[in-house]
Structure formats: structure tokens, C-alpha cells
Amino acid sequence: MRILSGIQPSGKLHIGNYFGMMKPAIELQEQGEAYLFIANYHAMTTVQDAAALRAMTTEVALDFLACGIDPAKTAFYRQSDVPEVHELAWLLSVLCPMGLLERCHSFKDKTAKGIAASHGLFAYPVLMAADILAVNSNVVPVGRDQKQHVEVTRDLAIRFNNTYGEVFTIPEPSIRESVAVVPGLDGQKMSKSYDNTIEIFAEGKPLKKRVMKIVTDSKELEDPKDPDTCNVFALFKLFASGEEQAGLAARYRAGGMGYGTAKTELLEKIDAHFAPMRERRRELAADMDHVEDVLREGAAKASALARETLRKARRAAGLE
Ligand code: ADP
Ligand code: TRP
């Protein structure tokens, strides 16, 4: 089984990103031949500041490697180091009905938010299809919002195969329905757009400040409390064993424990969970040559597959 996924380099990662996207990606590398890339061509649809794009790409590379992407198991690369995907995108574009792209929610959602309606933003699902088909992946793990793009990919692959002969593997989306939405400081979905996040690489005072800002109800210290409606407890659950959860829940219900105590215990959990990754990130950041080598090796592996696919597709389409 070949698995491929991409992530847009979109700013500082938070606990919601970690449990919703990074942890599943890291677990997937045990299940097959894994490819994971930093979608910097895609990010250009919204980020048009060269220094910012470069910096964000490096940050995401460090974050993922620090959190457990193992280059021996996963080909980890920058999308722009496999430019073959653009030629493939053209071969797919000419078979892509306008209506297929017009139906995509992501373009409508993004332009409604004020992002410029460029041709790149509109055609982005075709480039995503090329990313997937270039390496002939069978499985594409994505969030629910990306499912439609994998369906476009399947549609384009089938059209190409029907028009020119069998070239592409038809991929299946693997949707992470099971990952619950991680709540933010205010109880809404944790999101960088709501300024309610806890960053995974925060530490010391800034981390403590964020945890202490978690919104709770106004029950007094001695009152019994309900763990099931508490944001502090919801976050604690992500980090604690069943036994630890039961222990804290019992103390909530018994009364006599303030939210400050629960927050302190959550803070200790977060700190302990990410401490080894922070350390690893510092080591990696001090050895950017190594990070660059990892990305180059990943790109070499993905490029070899992409060149092979492109050769077949060009021949099938009458370009050779
Ligand atoms: P943000 O909402 O902070 O802008 P993104 O939309 O860039 O985050 O999300 C990147 C990835 O992280 C997606 O795969 C998304 O499903 C996941 N993700 C983001 N926030 C959460 C959350 N609060 N709970 C679970 N997963 C999340
Ligand atoms: N469009 C995806 C996102 O915004 C990122 C992405 C680009 C991707 N190409 C991909 C994901 C190919 C999976 C497969 O999150």
C-alpha cells in the first residue's frame, strides 16, 4: 500500500493540528510506503511573500520531524522539489470539465473569506490530483474538508485512463472521521483563526499563560464540578491514561478542588508530552544541513516515481 498526504505550511501548529493531523500522519508511516510533502506550491495561492513562504516551509519541516516523522519510513519532501507535478497537472487539466472545479467548496469558501480568486486558487484541485497520481498512491489520508478533492482526483484519473489507456492508479480517500474536534481555550474548535490555541512548541511562562486562560464556569472551590462539560478536562483527556482521567473526574465530582488545580495538572501533562519533541526540534534547528538532506532524499524518491508516471502519461497522450 502506498500512502500519500500533503500539508500546507500555514503558521504555528497547535494541539488541534497535532491530534487532528500530525499524530495520524505519524502513525500511518507504520502501515505502508508513506509519502508526505509540504505543499508550498499550494500555499502560494494565499502566501505571496517569499521570505514568509520560505520560513513557514522550514518551520513545518522542523515541526514534523521533531514530532516523529521518520525519514527512514516516510519520504518527506517539499512539493516544489518535484516540479514534474506541473506537467502532469496540464495533462489532467485538458480533461477536466470546468463544472468539476466550479462545484468545489474550497474555492467558494476561500474567496468568500476574501482570498483573491486567482486561476491558481481555482485550478488547485487539479494540482492536488497531480500530487496524488504522480506517485500512484492508493490511499490519501485527509481531513473531511479535502475529501472532495480526492474525488476530483479519482474522476480525472478515470477520465485519463478511459481516454488514453491505463496509466493511473485510482486512489481512495481515508477520512479521519474518528478524530474528535479539539476544543480551544474558549470551547470553540481550536483554530489559529480564533486566537484560542495552545501551540505545541510553546513552553515556560507563555505556555502557562495560555493554559490559565482556558475558560471555565464560575463554580466555587468547594462545589462539585462536571468534567464532561469542562474545557480543561476535555484537553486533559487527550494526554492522560484512562486511570488518570477517572481519577481527575472523581475529584471534579467530589468538590473541594478548584479549576486552578486541574489547569496545573493539564499544564504538567502538556509540558511533559511535548518536552522531548521541543528538545528534538532544537537539535534539528541547529543542524539545518541534515534537515535539507532529509528533504532532498525524500524529493529524490518522489521524483523518481513522478518521472516514471509522467513518462507513461506523455507516451499515452501522444507527446512522445
Ligand atoms: P486552523 O483551523 O488552525 O487554521 P488548519 O485548517 O490549517 O487549522 O488545519 C490543518 C489540519 O489540522 C487539518 O487537517 C485539520 O483537520 C486539523 N485541525 C485543525 N484544527 C483542529 C482541531 N481543533 N481539532 C482537530 N483537528 C484540527
Ligand atoms: N490541499 C491540502 C490541504 O489544504 C494539501 C494537499 C495538497 C494535499 N496536495 C495534496 C493533501 C495531496 C493530500 C494529498 O490541506
mmCIF file of N, CA and C in Angstrom, residues 136-208:
data_model
loop_
_atom_site.group_PDB
_atom_site.id
_atom_site.type_symbol
_atom_site.label_atom_id
_atom_site.label_comp_id
_atom_site.label_asym_id
_atom_site.label_seq_id
_atom_site.Cartn_x
_atom_site.Cartn_y
_atom_site.Cartn_z
ATOM 1 N N ASN A 136 1.392 7.493 -7.791
ATOM 2 C CA ASN A 136 0.487 6.327 -7.827
ATOM 3 C C ASN A 136 0.077 5.848 -6.444
ATOM 4 N N SER A 137 -0.341 6.780 -5.601
ATOM 5 C CA SER A 137 -0.691 6.332 -4.247
ATOM 6 C C SER A 137 -2.073 5.688 -4.245
ATOM 7 N N ASN A 138 -2.252 4.700 -3.364
ATOM 8 C CA ASN A 138 -3.546 4.032 -3.248
ATOM 9 C C ASN A 138 -4.429 4.722 -2.224
ATOM 10 N N VAL A 139 -3.793 5.252 -1.172
ATOM 11 C CA VAL A 139 -4.556 5.786 -0.060
ATOM 12 C C VAL A 139 -4.128 7.226 0.225
ATOM 13 N N VAL A 140 -5.116 8.103 0.416
ATOM 14 C CA VAL A 140 -4.834 9.512 0.690
ATOM 15 C C VAL A 140 -5.537 9.924 1.987
ATOM 16 N N PRO A 141 -4.806 9.949 3.095
ATOM 17 C CA PRO A 141 -5.441 10.367 4.346
ATOM 18 C C PRO A 141 -5.591 11.887 4.401
ATOM 19 N N VAL A 142 -6.809 12.341 4.575
ATOM 20 C CA VAL A 142 -7.073 13.783 4.622
ATOM 21 C C VAL A 142 -8.192 14.094 5.605
ATOM 22 N N GLY A 143 -8.325 15.348 5.961
ATOM 23 C CA GLY A 143 -9.462 15.813 6.762
ATOM 24 C C GLY A 143 -10.705 15.857 5.871
ATOM 25 N N ARG A 144 -11.858 15.972 6.522
ATOM 26 C CA ARG A 144 -13.129 15.928 5.784
ATOM 27 C C ARG A 144 -13.181 16.986 4.685
ATOM 28 N N ASP A 145 -12.584 18.154 4.955
ATOM 29 C CA ASP A 145 -12.644 19.272 4.003
ATOM 30 C C ASP A 145 -11.942 18.958 2.680
ATOM 31 N N GLN A 146 -11.072 17.943 2.672
ATOM 32 C CA GLN A 146 -10.316 17.643 1.459
ATOM 33 C C GLN A 146 -10.876 16.458 0.680
ATOM 34 N N LYS A 147 -11.947 15.864 1.188
ATOM 35 C CA LYS A 147 -12.486 14.651 0.562
ATOM 36 C C LYS A 147 -12.895 14.920 -0.889
ATOM 37 N N GLN A 148 -13.517 16.071 -1.107
ATOM 38 C CA GLN A 148 -13.992 16.396 -2.448
ATOM 39 C C GLN A 148 -12.828 16.441 -3.457
ATOM 40 N N HIS A 149 -11.674 16.914 -2.985
ATOM 41 C CA HIS A 149 -10.523 16.991 -3.892
ATOM 42 C C HIS A 149 -10.005 15.604 -4.271
ATOM 43 N N VAL A 150 -10.138 14.664 -3.360
ATOM 44 C CA VAL A 150 -9.719 13.296 -3.705
ATOM 45 C C VAL A 150 -10.729 12.699 -4.698
ATOM 46 N N GLU A 151 -11.988 13.093 -4.567
ATOM 47 C CA GLU A 151 -12.990 12.633 -5.541
ATOM 48 C C GLU A 151 -12.702 13.216 -6.928
ATOM 49 N N VAL A 152 -12.295 14.472 -6.979
ATOM 50 C CA VAL A 152 -11.895 15.081 -8.263
ATOM 51 C C VAL A 152 -10.721 14.284 -8.843
ATOM 52 N N THR A 153 -9.778 13.924 -7.975
ATOM 53 C CA THR A 153 -8.609 13.158 -8.415
ATOM 54 C C THR A 153 -9.032 11.834 -9.057
ATOM 55 N N ARG A 154 -9.947 11.140 -8.389
ATOM 56 C CA ARG A 154 -10.415 9.855 -8.923
ATOM 57 C C ARG A 154 -11.069 10.060 -10.282
ATOM 58 N N ASP A 155 -11.900 11.083 -10.369
ATOM 59 C CA ASP A 155 -12.611 11.385 -11.607
ATOM 60 C C ASP A 155 -11.605 11.653 -12.747
ATOM 61 N N LEU A 156 -10.590 12.459 -12.460
ATOM 62 C CA LEU A 156 -9.610 12.802 -13.507
ATOM 63 C C LEU A 156 -8.786 11.576 -13.909
ATOM 64 N N ALA A 157 -8.436 10.746 -12.937
ATOM 65 C CA ALA A 157 -7.643 9.551 -13.242
ATOM 66 C C ALA A 157 -8.450 8.609 -14.138
ATOM 67 N N ILE A 158 -9.730 8.465 -13.823
ATOM 68 C CA ILE A 158 -10.589 7.577 -14.635
ATOM 69 C C ILE A 158 -10.741 8.141 -16.052
ATOM 70 N N ARG A 159 -10.956 9.462 -16.151
ATOM 71 C CA ARG A 159 -11.071 10.084 -17.479
ATOM 72 C C ARG A 159 -9.803 9.866 -18.308
ATOM 73 N N PHE A 160 -8.643 10.054 -17.662
ATOM 74 C CA PHE A 160 -7.381 9.888 -18.384
ATOM 75 C C PHE A 160 -7.254 8.441 -18.852
ATOM 76 N N ASN A 161 -7.476 7.500 -17.932
ATOM 77 C CA ASN A 161 -7.341 6.082 -18.290
ATOM 78 C C ASN A 161 -8.304 5.703 -19.412
ATOM 79 N N ASN A 162 -9.533 6.230 -19.366
ATOM 80 C CA ASN A 162 -10.517 5.908 -20.414
ATOM 81 C C ASN A 162 -10.134 6.516 -21.758
ATOM 82 N N THR A 163 -9.521 7.696 -21.715
ATOM 83 C CA THR A 163 -9.165 8.393 -22.956
ATOM 84 C C THR A 163 -7.905 7.809 -23.593
ATOM 85 N N TYR A 164 -6.902 7.549 -22.737
ATOM 86 C CA TYR A 164 -5.576 7.221 -23.278
ATOM 87 C C TYR A 164 -5.073 5.813 -22.949
ATOM 88 N N GLY A 165 -5.782 5.096 -22.100
ATOM 89 C CA GLY A 165 -5.295 3.768 -21.661
ATOM 90 C C GLY A 165 -4.847 3.845 -20.211
ATOM 91 N N GLU A 166 -4.737 2.692 -19.588
ATOM 92 C CA GLU A 166 -4.456 2.609 -18.142
ATOM 93 C C GLU A 166 -3.080 3.176 -17.792
ATOM 94 N N VAL A 167 -3.057 4.277 -17.114
ATOM 95 C CA VAL A 167 -1.793 4.850 -16.631
ATOM 96 C C VAL A 167 -1.840 5.017 -15.112
ATOM 97 N N PHE A 168 -2.985 5.482 -14.613
ATOM 98 C CA PHE A 168 -3.035 5.878 -13.196
ATOM 99 C C PHE A 168 -3.733 4.860 -12.309
ATOM 100 N N THR A 169 -3.234 4.767 -11.082
ATOM 101 C CA THR A 169 -3.902 4.023 -10.020
ATOM 102 C C THR A 169 -5.023 4.919 -9.493
ATOM 103 N N ILE A 170 -6.199 4.329 -9.238
ATOM 104 C CA ILE A 170 -7.308 5.141 -8.701
ATOM 105 C C ILE A 170 -7.196 5.146 -7.171
ATOM 106 N N PRO A 171 -6.953 6.324 -6.580
ATOM 107 C CA PRO A 171 -6.731 6.372 -5.130
ATOM 108 C C PRO A 171 -8.037 6.397 -4.322
ATOM 109 N N GLU A 172 -7.927 5.982 -3.089
ATOM 110 C CA GLU A 172 -9.072 6.032 -2.152
ATOM 111 C C GLU A 172 -8.764 7.089 -1.091
ATOM 112 N N PRO A 173 -9.756 7.910 -0.746
ATOM 113 C CA PRO A 173 -9.508 8.796 0.406
ATOM 114 C C PRO A 173 -9.621 7.991 1.697
ATOM 115 N N SER A 174 -8.867 8.378 2.700
ATOM 116 C CA SER A 174 -9.056 7.775 4.016
ATOM 117 C C SER A 174 -9.359 8.942 4.939
ATOM 118 N N ILE A 175 -10.624 9.039 5.351
ATOM 119 C CA ILE A 175 -11.079 10.227 6.074
ATOM 120 C C ILE A 175 -10.965 10.003 7.575
ATOM 121 N N ARG A 176 -10.367 10.964 8.231
ATOM 122 C CA ARG A 176 -10.158 10.822 9.675
ATOM 123 C C ARG A 176 -11.397 11.270 10.456
ATOM 124 N N GLU A 177 -12.484 10.499 10.298
ATOM 125 C CA GLU A 177 -13.725 10.873 10.986
ATOM 126 C C GLU A 177 -13.562 10.695 12.495
ATOM 127 N N SER A 178 -12.690 9.745 12.859
ATOM 128 C CA SER A 178 -12.618 9.357 14.272
ATOM 129 C C SER A 178 -11.979 10.431 15.157
ATOM 130 N N VAL A 179 -11.191 11.348 14.545
ATOM 131 C CA VAL A 179 -10.522 12.344 15.368
ATOM 132 C C VAL A 179 -11.520 13.424 15.766
ATOM 133 N N ALA A 180 -11.772 13.487 17.050
ATOM 134 C CA ALA A 180 -12.727 14.483 17.540
ATOM 135 C C ALA A 180 -12.127 15.875 17.349
ATOM 136 N N VAL A 181 -12.985 16.862 17.328
ATOM 137 C CA VAL A 181 -12.510 18.234 17.220
ATOM 138 C C VAL A 181 -11.915 18.643 18.571
ATOM 139 N N VAL A 182 -10.679 19.097 18.544
ATOM 140 C CA VAL A 182 -10.023 19.523 19.783
ATOM 141 C C VAL A 182 -10.532 20.929 20.133
ATOM 142 N N PRO A 183 -11.057 21.122 21.339
ATOM 143 C CA PRO A 183 -11.569 22.449 21.682
ATOM 144 C C PRO A 183 -10.434 23.421 22.029
ATOM 145 N N GLY A 184 -10.672 24.685 21.778
ATOM 146 C CA GLY A 184 -9.703 25.730 22.120
ATOM 147 C C GLY A 184 -9.957 26.289 23.509
ATOM 148 N N LEU A 185 -9.222 27.341 23.854
ATOM 149 C CA LEU A 185 -9.312 27.940 25.194
ATOM 150 C C LEU A 185 -10.750 28.349 25.541
ATOM 151 N N ASP A 186 -11.521 28.732 24.505
ATOM 152 C CA ASP A 186 -12.878 29.232 24.729
ATOM 153 C C ASP A 186 -13.944 28.168 24.484
ATOM 154 N N GLY A 187 -13.523 26.927 24.180
ATOM 155 C CA GLY A 187 -14.502 25.855 23.966
ATOM 156 C C GLY A 187 -14.919 25.692 22.510
ATOM 157 N N GLN A 188 -14.691 26.715 21.648
ATOM 158 C CA GLN A 188 -14.919 26.539 20.206
ATOM 159 C C GLN A 188 -13.813 25.641 19.673
ATOM 160 N N LYS A 189 -13.930 25.191 18.399
ATOM 161 C CA LYS A 189 -12.856 24.426 17.763
ATOM 162 C C LYS A 189 -11.534 25.198 17.893
ATOM 163 N N MET A 190 -10.478 24.512 18.309
ATOM 164 C CA MET A 190 -9.188 25.201 18.382
ATOM 165 C C MET A 190 -8.757 25.547 16.957
ATOM 166 N N SER A 191 -8.475 26.816 16.705
ATOM 167 C CA SER A 191 -8.099 27.240 15.359
ATOM 168 C C SER A 191 -7.287 28.523 15.421
ATOM 169 N N LYS A 192 -6.286 28.615 14.538
ATOM 170 C CA LYS A 192 -5.477 29.844 14.585
ATOM 171 C C LYS A 192 -6.322 31.064 14.225
ATOM 172 N N SER A 193 -7.426 30.847 13.509
ATOM 173 C CA SER A 193 -8.284 31.989 13.162
ATOM 174 C C SER A 193 -9.044 32.543 14.366
ATOM 175 N N TYR A 194 -9.159 31.769 15.450
ATOM 176 C CA TYR A 194 -9.936 32.246 16.606
ATOM 177 C C TYR A 194 -9.064 32.705 17.772
ATOM 178 N N ASP A 195 -7.755 32.699 17.614
ATOM 179 C CA ASP A 195 -6.847 33.062 18.698
ATOM 180 C C ASP A 195 -7.196 32.319 19.999
ATOM 181 N N ASN A 196 -7.452 31.035 19.887
ATOM 182 C CA ASN A 196 -7.805 30.242 21.073
ATOM 183 C C ASN A 196 -6.921 28.996 21.173
ATOM 184 N N THR A 197 -5.705 29.106 20.639
ATOM 185 C CA THR A 197 -4.864 27.907 20.519
ATOM 186 C C THR A 197 -3.854 27.776 21.651
ATOM 187 N N ILE A 198 -3.380 26.546 21.822
ATOM 188 C CA ILE A 198 -2.179 26.290 22.616
ATOM 189 C C ILE A 198 -1.170 25.709 21.622
ATOM 190 N N GLU A 199 -0.085 26.423 21.406
ATOM 191 C CA GLU A 199 0.907 25.961 20.418
ATOM 192 C C GLU A 199 1.695 24.789 20.979
ATOM 193 N N ILE A 200 2.039 23.847 20.096
ATOM 194 C CA ILE A 200 2.712 22.656 20.622
ATOM 195 C C ILE A 200 4.155 22.940 21.014
ATOM 196 N N PHE A 201 4.743 23.974 20.459
ATOM 197 C CA PHE A 201 6.124 24.258 20.852
ATOM 198 C C PHE A 201 6.227 25.457 21.794
ATOM 199 N N ALA A 202 5.119 25.816 22.427
ATOM 200 C CA ALA A 202 5.186 26.840 23.484
ATOM 201 C C ALA A 202 5.769 26.185 24.729
ATOM 202 N N GLU A 203 6.438 26.970 25.557
ATOM 203 C CA GLU A 203 6.958 26.419 26.814
ATOM 204 C C GLU A 203 7.055 27.531 27.855
ATOM 205 N N GLY A 204 7.363 27.140 29.096
ATOM 206 C CA GLY A 204 7.573 28.115 30.168
ATOM 207 C C GLY A 204 6.362 29.008 30.385
ATOM 208 N N LYS A 205 6.663 30.293 30.651
ATOM 209 C CA LYS A 205 5.604 31.252 31.002
ATOM 210 C C LYS A 205 4.522 31.398 29.934
ATOM 211 N N PRO A 206 4.904 31.557 28.654
ATOM 212 C CA PRO A 206 3.853 31.718 27.637
ATOM 213 C C PRO A 206 2.892 30.515 27.604
ATOM 214 N N LEU A 207 3.422 29.301 27.786
ATOM 215 C CA LEU A 207 2.556 28.115 27.800
ATOM 216 C C LEU A 207 1.614 28.173 29.003
ATOM 217 N N LYS A 208 2.197 28.517 30.175
ATOM 218 C CA LYS A 208 1.390 28.577 31.405
ATOM 219 C C LYS A 208 0.256 29.601 31.241
#
